[in-house]
Coordinates of C-alpha atoms and ligand atoms in Angstrom, one line a residue:
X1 CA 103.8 114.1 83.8
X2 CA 106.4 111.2 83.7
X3 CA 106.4 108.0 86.1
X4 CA 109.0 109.7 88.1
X5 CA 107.0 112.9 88.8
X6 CA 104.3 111.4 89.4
X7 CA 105.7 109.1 92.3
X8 CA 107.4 112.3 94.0
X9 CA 103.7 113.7 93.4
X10 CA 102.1 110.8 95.2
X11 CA 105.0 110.6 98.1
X12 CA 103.8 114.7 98.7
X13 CA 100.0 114.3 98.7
X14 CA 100.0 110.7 100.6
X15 CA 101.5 112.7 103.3
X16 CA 99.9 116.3 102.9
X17 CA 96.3 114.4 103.2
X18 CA 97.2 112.0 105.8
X19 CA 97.9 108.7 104.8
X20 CA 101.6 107.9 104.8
X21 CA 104.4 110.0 107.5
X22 CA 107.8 109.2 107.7
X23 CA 108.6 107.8 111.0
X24 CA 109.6 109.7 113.9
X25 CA 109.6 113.0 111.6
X26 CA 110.6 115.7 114.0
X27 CA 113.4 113.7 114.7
X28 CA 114.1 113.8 110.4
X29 CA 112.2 110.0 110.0
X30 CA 114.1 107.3 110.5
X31 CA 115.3 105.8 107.0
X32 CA 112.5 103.4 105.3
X33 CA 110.1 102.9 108.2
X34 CA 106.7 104.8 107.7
X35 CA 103.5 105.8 109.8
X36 CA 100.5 105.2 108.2
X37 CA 98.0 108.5 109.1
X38 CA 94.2 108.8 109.6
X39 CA 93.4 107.9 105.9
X40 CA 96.1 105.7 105.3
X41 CA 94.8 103.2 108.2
X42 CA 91.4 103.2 107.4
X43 CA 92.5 101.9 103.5
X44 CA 95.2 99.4 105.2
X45 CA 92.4 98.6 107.1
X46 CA 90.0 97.7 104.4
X47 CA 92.8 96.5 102.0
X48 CA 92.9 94.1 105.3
X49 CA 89.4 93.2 105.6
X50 CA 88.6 92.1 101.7
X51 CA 91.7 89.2 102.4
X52 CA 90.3 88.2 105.4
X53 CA 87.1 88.1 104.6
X54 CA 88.2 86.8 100.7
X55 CA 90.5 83.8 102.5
X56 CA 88.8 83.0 105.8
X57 CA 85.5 84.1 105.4
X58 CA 85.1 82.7 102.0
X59 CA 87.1 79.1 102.2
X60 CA 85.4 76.8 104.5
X61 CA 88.7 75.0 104.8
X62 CA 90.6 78.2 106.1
X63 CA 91.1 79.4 109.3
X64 CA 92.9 82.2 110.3
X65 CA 95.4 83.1 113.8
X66 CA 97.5 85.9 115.0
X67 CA 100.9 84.5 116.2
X68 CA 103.5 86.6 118.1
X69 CA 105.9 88.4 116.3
X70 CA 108.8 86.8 118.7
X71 CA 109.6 83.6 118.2
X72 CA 111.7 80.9 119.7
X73 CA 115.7 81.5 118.3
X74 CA 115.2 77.7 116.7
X75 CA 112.6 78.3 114.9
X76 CA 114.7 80.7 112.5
X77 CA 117.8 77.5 112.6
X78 CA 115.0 75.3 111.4
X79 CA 113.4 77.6 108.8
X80 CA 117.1 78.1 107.2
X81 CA 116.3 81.9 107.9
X82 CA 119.7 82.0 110.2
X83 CA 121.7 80.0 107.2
X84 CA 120.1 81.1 104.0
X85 CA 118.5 84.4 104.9
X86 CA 121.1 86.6 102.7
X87 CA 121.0 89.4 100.3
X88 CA 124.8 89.5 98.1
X89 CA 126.1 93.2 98.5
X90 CA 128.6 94.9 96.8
X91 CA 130.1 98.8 97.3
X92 CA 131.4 101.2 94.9
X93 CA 134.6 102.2 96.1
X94 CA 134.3 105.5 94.4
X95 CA 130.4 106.5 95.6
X96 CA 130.8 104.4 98.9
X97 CA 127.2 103.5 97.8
X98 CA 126.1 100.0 98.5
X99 CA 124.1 97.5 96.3
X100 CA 122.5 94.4 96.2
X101 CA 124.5 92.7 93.3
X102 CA 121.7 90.4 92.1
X103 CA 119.7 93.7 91.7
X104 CA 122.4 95.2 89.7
X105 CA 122.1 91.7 87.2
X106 CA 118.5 91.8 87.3
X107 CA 118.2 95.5 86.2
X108 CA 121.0 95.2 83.6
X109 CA 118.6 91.9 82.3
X110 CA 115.6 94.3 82.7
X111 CA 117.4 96.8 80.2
X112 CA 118.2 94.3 77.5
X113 CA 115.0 93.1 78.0
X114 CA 113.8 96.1 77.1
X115 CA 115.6 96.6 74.2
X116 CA 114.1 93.4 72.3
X117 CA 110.7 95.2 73.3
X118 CA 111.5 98.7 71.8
X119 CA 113.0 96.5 68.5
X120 CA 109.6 94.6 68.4
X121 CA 107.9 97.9 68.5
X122 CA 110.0 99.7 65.8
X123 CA 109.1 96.4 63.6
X124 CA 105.3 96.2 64.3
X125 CA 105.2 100.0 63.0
X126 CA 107.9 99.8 60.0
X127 CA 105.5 96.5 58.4
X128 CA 102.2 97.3 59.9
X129 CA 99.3 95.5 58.7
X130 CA 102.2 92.1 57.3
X131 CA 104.2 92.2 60.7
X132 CA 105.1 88.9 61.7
X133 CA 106.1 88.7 65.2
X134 CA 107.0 85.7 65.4
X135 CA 109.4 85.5 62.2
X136 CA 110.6 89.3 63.7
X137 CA 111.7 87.9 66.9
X138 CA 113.6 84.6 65.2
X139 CA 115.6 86.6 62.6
X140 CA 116.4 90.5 63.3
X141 CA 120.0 90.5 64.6
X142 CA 119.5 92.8 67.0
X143 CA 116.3 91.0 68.8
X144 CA 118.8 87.9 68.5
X145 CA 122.1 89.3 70.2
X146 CA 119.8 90.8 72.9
X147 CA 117.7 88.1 73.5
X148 CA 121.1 85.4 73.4
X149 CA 122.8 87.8 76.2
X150 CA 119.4 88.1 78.4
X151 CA 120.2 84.0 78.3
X152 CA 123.7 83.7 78.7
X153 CA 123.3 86.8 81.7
X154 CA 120.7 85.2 83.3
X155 CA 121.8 81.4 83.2
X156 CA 125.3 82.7 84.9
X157 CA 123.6 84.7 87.5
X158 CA 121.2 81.8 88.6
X159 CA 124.6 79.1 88.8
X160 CA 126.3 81.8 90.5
X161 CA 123.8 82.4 92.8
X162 CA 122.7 79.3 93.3
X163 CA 126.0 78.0 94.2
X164 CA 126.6 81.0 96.5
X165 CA 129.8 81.7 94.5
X166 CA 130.3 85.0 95.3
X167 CA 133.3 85.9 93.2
X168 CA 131.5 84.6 90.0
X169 CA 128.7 87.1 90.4
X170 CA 131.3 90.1 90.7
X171 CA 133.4 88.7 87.6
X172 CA 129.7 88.8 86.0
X173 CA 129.0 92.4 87.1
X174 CA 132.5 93.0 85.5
X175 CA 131.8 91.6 82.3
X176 CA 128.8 93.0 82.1
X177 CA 130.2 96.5 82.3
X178 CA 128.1 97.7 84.9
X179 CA 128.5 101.1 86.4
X180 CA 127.4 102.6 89.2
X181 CA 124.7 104.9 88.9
X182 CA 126.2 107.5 90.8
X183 CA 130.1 107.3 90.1
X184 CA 129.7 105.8 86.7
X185 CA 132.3 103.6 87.8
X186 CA 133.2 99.9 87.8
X187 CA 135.4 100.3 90.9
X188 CA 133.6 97.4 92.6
X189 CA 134.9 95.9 96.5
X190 CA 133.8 91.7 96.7
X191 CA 130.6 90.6 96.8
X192 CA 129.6 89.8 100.7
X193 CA 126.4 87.9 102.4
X194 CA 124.7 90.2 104.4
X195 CA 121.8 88.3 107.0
X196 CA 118.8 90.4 107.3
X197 CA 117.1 89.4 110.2
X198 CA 117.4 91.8 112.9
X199 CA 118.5 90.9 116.1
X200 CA 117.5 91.5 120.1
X201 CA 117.8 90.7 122.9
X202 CA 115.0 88.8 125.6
X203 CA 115.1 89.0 129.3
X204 CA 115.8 91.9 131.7
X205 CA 119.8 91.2 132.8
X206 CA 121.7 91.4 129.0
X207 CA 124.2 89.1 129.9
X208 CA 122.1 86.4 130.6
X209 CA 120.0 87.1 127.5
X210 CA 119.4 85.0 124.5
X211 CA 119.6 86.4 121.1
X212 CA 116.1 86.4 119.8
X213 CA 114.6 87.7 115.9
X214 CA 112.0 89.8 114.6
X215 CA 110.2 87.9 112.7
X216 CA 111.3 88.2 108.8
X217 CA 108.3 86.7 107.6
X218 CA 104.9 85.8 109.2
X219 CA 105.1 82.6 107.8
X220 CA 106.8 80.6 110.7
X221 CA 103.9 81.6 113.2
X222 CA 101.6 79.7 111.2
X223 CA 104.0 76.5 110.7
X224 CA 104.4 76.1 114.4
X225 CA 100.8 75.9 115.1
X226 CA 99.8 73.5 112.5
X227 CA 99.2 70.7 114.8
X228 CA 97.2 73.3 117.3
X229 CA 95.3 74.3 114.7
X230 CA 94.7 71.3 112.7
X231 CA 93.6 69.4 116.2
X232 CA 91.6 72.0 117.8
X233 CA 89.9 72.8 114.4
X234 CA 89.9 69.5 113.3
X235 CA 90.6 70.6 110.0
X236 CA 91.0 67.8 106.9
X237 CA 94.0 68.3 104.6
X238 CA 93.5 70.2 102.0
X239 CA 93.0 73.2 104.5
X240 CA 94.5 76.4 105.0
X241 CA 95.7 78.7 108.0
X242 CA 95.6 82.5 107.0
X243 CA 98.0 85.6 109.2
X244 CA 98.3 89.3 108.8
X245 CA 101.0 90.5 111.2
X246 CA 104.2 92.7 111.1
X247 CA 107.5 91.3 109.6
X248 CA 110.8 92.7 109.7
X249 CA 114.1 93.0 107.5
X250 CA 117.0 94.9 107.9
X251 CA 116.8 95.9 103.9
X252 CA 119.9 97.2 102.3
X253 CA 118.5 98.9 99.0
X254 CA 115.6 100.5 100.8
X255 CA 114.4 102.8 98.8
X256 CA 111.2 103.4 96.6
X257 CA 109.2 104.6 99.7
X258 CA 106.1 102.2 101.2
X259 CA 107.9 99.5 98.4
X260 CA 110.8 98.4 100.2
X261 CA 110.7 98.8 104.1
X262 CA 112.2 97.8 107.0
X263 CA 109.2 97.1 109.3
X264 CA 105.9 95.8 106.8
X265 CA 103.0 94.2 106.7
X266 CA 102.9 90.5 105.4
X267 CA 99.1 88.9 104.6
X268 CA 100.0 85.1 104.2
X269 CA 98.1 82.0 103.8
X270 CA 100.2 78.4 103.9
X271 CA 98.2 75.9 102.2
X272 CA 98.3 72.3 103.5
X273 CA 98.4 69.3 101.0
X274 CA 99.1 66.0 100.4
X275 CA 102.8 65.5 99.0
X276 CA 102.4 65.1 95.2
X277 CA 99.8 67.6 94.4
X278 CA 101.7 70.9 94.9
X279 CA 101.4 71.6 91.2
X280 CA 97.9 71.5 91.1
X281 CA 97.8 73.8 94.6
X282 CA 100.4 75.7 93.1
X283 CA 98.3 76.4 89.9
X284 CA 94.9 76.8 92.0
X285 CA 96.8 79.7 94.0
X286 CA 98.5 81.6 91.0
X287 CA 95.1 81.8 89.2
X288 CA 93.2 82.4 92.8
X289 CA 95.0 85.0 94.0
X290 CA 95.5 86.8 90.3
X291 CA 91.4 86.7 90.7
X292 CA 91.8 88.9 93.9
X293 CA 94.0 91.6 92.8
X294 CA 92.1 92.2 89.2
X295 CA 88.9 92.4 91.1
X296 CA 89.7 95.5 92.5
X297 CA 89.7 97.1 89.4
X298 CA 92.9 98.8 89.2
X299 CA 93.1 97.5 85.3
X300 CA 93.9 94.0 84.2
X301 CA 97.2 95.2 82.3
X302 CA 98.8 96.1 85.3
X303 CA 99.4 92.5 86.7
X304 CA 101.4 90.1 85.4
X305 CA 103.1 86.5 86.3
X306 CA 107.1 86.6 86.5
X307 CA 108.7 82.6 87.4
X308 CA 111.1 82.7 89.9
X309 CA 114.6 81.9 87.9
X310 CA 116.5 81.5 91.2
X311 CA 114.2 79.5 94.2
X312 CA 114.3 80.6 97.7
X313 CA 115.8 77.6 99.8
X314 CA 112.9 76.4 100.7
X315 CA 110.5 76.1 97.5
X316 CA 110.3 74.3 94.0
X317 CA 108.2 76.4 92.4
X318 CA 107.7 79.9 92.7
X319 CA 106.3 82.9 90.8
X320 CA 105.7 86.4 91.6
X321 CA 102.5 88.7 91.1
X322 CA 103.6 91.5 89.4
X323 CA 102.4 95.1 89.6
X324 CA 102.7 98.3 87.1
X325 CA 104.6 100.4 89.9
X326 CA 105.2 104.2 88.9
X327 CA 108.8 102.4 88.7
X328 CA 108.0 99.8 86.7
X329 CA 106.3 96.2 87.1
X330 CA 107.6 95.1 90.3
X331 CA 107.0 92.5 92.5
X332 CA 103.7 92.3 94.7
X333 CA 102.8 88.9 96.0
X334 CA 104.7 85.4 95.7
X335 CA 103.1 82.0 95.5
X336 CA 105.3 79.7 96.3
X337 CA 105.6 75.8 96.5
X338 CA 107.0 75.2 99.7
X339 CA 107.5 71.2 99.3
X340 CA 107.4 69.9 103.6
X341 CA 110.9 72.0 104.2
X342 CA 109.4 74.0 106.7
X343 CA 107.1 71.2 108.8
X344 CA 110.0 68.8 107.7
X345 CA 112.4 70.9 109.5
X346 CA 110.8 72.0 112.3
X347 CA 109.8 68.4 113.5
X348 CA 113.6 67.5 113.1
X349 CA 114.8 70.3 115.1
X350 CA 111.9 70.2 118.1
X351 CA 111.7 66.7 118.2
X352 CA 108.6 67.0 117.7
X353 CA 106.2 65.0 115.2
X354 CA 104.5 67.4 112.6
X355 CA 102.7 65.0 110.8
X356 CA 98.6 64.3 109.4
X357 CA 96.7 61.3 109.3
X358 CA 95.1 61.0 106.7
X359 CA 91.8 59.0 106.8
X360 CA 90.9 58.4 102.9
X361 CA 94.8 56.8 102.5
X362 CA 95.6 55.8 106.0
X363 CA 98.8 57.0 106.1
X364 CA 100.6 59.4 108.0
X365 CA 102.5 62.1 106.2
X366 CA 104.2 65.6 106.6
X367 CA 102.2 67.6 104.5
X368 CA 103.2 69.8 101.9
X369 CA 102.6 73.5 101.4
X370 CA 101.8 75.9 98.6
X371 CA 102.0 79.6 100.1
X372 CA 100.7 82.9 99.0
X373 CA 102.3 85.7 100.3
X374 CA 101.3 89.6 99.6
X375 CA 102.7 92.7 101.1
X376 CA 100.1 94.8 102.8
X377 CA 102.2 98.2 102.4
X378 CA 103.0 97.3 98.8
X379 CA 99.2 96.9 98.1
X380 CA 98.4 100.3 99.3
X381 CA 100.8 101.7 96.9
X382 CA 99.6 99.7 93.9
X383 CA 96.2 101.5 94.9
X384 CA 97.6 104.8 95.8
X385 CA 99.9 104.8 92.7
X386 CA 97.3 104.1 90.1
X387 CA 94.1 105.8 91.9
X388 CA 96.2 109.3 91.8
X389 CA 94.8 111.7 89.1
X390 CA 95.7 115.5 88.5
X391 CA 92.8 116.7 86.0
X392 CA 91.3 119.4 84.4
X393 CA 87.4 120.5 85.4
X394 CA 85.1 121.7 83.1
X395 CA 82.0 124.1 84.1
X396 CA 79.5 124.9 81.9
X397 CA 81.5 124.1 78.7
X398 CA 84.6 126.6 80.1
X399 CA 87.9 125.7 82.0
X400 CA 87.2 125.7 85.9
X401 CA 90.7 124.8 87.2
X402 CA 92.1 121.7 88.5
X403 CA 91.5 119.3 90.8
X404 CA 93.5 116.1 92.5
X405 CA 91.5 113.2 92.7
X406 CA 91.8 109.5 94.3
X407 CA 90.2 107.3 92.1
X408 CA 90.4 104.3 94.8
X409 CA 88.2 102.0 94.4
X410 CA 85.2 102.8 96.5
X411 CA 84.8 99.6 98.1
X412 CA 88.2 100.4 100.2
X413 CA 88.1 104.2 100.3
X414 CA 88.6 105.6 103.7
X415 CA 86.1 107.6 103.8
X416 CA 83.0 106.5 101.9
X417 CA 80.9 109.7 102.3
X418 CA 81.0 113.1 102.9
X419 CA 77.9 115.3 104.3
X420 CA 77.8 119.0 103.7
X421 CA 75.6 121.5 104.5
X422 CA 75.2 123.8 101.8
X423 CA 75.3 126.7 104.5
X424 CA 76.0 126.6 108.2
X425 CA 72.8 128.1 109.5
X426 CA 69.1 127.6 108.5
X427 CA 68.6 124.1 110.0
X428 CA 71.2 122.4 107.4
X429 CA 73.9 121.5 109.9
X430 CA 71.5 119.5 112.1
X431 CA 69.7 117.9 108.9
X432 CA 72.7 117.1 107.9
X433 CA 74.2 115.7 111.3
X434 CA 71.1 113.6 111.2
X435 CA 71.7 112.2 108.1
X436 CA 75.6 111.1 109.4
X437 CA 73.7 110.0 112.3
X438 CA 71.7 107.2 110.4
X439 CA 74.9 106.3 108.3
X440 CA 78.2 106.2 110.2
X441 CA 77.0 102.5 112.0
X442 CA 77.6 100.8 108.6
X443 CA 79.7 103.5 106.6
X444 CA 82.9 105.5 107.2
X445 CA 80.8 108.8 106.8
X446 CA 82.7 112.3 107.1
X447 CA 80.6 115.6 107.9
X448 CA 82.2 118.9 106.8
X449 CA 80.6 122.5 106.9
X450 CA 83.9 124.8 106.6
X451 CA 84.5 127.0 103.0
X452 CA 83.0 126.9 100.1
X453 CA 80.9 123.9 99.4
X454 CA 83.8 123.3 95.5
X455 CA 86.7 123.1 98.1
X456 CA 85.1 120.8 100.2
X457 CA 85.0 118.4 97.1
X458 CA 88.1 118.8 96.7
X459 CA 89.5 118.0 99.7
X460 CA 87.5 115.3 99.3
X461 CA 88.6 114.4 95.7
X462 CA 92.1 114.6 97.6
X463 CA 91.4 112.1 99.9
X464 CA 89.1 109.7 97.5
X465 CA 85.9 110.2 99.1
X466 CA 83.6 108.4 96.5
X467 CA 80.5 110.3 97.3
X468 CA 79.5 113.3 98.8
X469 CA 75.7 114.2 99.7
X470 CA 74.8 118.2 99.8
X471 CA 71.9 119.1 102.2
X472 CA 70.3 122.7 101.1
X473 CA 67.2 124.6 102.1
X474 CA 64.9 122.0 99.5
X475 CA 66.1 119.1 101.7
X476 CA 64.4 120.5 104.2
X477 CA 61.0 120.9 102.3
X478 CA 60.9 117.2 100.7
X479 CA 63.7 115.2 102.2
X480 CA 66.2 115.2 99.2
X481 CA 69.6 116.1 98.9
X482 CA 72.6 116.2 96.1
X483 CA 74.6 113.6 95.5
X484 CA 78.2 113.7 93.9
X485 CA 79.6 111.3 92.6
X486 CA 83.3 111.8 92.3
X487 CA 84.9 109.9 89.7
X488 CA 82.6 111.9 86.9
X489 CA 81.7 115.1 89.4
X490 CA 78.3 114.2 88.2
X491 CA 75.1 115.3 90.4
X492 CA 72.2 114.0 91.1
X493 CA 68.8 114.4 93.7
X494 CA 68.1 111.8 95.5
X495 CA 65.9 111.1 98.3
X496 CA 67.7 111.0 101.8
X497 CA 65.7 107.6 102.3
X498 CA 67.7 106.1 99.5
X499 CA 70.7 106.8 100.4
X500 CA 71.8 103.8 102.7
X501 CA 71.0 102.2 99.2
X502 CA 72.6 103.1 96.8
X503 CA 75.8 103.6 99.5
X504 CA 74.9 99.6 99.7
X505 CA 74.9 99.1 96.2
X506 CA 78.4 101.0 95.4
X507 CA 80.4 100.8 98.4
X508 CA 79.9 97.4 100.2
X509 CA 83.2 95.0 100.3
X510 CA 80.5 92.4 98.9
X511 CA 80.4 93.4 95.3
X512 CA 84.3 92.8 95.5
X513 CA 84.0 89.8 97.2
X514 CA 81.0 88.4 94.6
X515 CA 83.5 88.6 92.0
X516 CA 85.7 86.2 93.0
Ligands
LIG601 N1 106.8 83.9 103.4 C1 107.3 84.1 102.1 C2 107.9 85.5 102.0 O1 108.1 86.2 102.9 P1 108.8 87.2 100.2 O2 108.7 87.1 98.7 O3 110.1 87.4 100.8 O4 108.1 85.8 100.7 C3 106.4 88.2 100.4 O5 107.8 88.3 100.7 C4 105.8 89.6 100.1 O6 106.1 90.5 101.2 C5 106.4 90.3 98.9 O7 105.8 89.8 97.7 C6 106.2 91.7 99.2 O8 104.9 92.1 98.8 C7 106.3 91.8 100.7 N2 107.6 92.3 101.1 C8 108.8 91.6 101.2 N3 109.8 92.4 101.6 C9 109.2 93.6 101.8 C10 109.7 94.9 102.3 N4 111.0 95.0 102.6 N5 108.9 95.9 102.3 C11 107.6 95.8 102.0 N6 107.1 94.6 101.5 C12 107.8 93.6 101.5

């Protein structure tokens, strides 16, 4: 099964099981906006939890609030959101399709890129055991020319952009030959700003009403309570104030399902420091939050840094966590180095004075910021994504069929356990109800008694239940009952009395969180 396949594979089961709708359905979903189901919560949920608890719970000098998703109209002025806040667009004239034209650069990049890669490869297996990369990469031609145009490409895209000079990233999209994927065409209209803040209105009579935002990130909330909380928390700089709350952008390329979407979920955390050691912040956080996402165990190989070559209007250092998408390593969380832009701005435009006191120098100062940013709905596809697994199952040395399995990591499974009676008469049910009984207060705990006890694993190897215990006509003799494991299918007896610990052992957020 190719990338492709299986991301059309995942879309299909997330919603046949439960976790991810499109919006408004009966009414044919309204275009990138999603429901999250039954399962789907309860793993946003626990994605959720293990930042919280991972920032706030974890840092002593990190609080965390839950700010309004309106905000006053400056706020946006100040943050440069109203100014700056643009994707560049440009339309085929012959597929009436739109783009965002620093996309278009960045996947032509991505392609040469790509190239130097397969070239390396074809070289490593040509000189085996002598290959020198090293001496490959400085002299074949072709690695050269490829390498020299992912330069010159790049370098013109960054001054174009960073100038805002529109007409020099269309002449680039022209001299780099780029077609449209559809057409095949290079009939390309200007390049245009497009804002991407949506818009409303506040108060009851229309006329009278001032334009207000949806927030576009959650970032804002947390700036304009820095003095509320520094004060009421009387928190020393370096300290940190940590949000999970809805953002919203009117996307233009919004495709790739939960990846790119018009309403999402941010989890940030801005960092406050003194001015002059945002590197070392900035460092602290890469490595810190890289920490977090390998602990969950989706495989080391899948993350990976990528430096900012173009920085947002507010930052001077800026990197992206990268994951292994079924489309390719994509961006996941940034870390940025937010300088005192925001706090800077926001005291000039309320009047207002945003600044610290800082006992061990005696000054007063505008702190500066590192950020960390990561998308909630984009985490629950990196799990989704790599935890979906069509296999093969063996029985007794034969071929037993197939099964479709959720390898999430159990820690933020939705539901941790599953209790079945092996038949639903005899006393099992109500042994088995008891057993749920003394579990659901500290696990999400499932109890299921309809068909045959194979498809109830595999419904819940479809929804990536991690265990499931069987109660049978022995559990009522000496209190012991199967356990399944799902990842391996293997089963074992244990006694009900151990069950709380072993469900303890493998399940509890705290051997993620003793990782890090
Ligand atoms: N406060 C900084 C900020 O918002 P960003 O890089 O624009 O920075 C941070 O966004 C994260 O939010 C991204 O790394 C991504 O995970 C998530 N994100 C951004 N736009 C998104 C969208 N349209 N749909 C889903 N997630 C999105």
């Amino acid at each position: 099964m190719n990338q492709e396949e299986l991301f059309k594979k995942l879309i299909a089961h997330s919603k046949e099981y439960g976790y991810i709708f499109p919006s408004s359905e009966i009414y044919d979903g309204l275009s990138a906006v999603y429901d999250y189901g039954q399962y789907g919560s309860e793993l946003k949920n626990n994605i959720k939890r293990y930042w919280w608890e991972a920032m706030v719970r974890l840092n002593e000098n990190i609080v965390g609030i839950d700010a309004a998703i309106f905000m006053h109209p400056r706020t946006w002025e100040a943050s440069g959101h109203v100014g700056a806040f643009n994707d560049p667009l440009i339309d085929n004239k012959d597929s009436k399709k739109r783009y965002r034209a620093d996309v278009l650069l960045e996947e032509y990049i991505a392609k040469l890129e790509d190239k130097v890669e397969k070239e390396v490869e074809k070289g490593r297996k040509k000189f085996a055991e002598g290959f020198d990369e090293a001496q490959f990469r400085a002299t074949n031609p072709n690695v050269l020319r490829n390498a020299e145009k992912v330069n010159e490409v790049r370098a013109r895209m960054v001054d174009a952009l960073t100038k805002n000079d529109l007409e020099a990233v269309r002449q680039l999209i022209l001299d780099c030959e780029i077609v449209c994927p559809i057409s095949g065409t290079r009939n390309w209209t200007e390049v245009r700003q497009f804002n991407l803040m949506f818009e409303t209105k506040m108060g009851s009579v229309s006329e009278d009403a001032g334009t207000i935002y949806l927030r576009p990130e959650t970032a804002q909330g947390i700036f304009v309570n820095f003095l509320n909380v520094q004060k009421t928390g009387r928190m020393k700089i370096p300290f940190g104030i940590a949000q999970i709350g809805k953002a919203f952008r009117n996307e233009i390329v919004a495709r790739q399902f939960i990846f790119r979407m018009r309403e999402f979920e941010q989890m940030e955390m801005q960092f406050f420091i003194r001015p002059g050691e945002e590197m070392k912040w900035y460092e602290h956080w890469k490595a810190t939050r890289m920490k977090w996402h390998k602990a969950l165990g989706l495989g080391d190989s899948n993350y990976r840094y990528h430096n900012h070559d173009k920085l947002a209007h507010y930052a001077n250092a800026a990197c992206d966590i990268e994951f292994n998408f079924p489309f390719g390593f994509k961006e996941l969380e940034g870390i940025h180095s937010r300088t005192d832009f925001d706090l800077g701005n926001h005291q000039k435009f309320s009047g207002r004075k945003l600044q610290y006191f800082d006992p061990e120098t005696n000054e007063n100062y505008v702190p500066y910021v590192v950020e960390t940013s990561v998308g909630l709905d984009r985490l629950v596809l990196s799990v989704l994504s790599n935890s979906y697994c069509e296999e093969k199952v063996q029985k007794d040395g034969e071929e037993a069929g197939e099964r479709v399995v959720l390898r999430i990591p159990a820690a933020i499974a939705p539901v941790k356990l599953a209790v079945m009676p092996l038949v639903k008469k005899d006393g099992l049910p109500e042994k088995a109800r008891e057993i749920l009984s003394s579990l659901k207060y500290d696990f999400n705990c499932q109890y299921d008694e309809k068909d045959s006890i194979g498809k109830r694993y595999r419904r819940q190897d479809a929804i990536g239940t991690p265990f499931c215990v069987t109660v049978d006509h022995q559990s009522l003799e000496d209190n012991t009952v199967t356990i399944r494991h799902r990842d391996s299918m293997e089963q074992e007896r244990v006694s009900i009395a151990s069950l709380r610990g072993i469900m303890e052992e493998k399940v509890s957020m705290r051997t993620l969180l003793e990782q890090l």
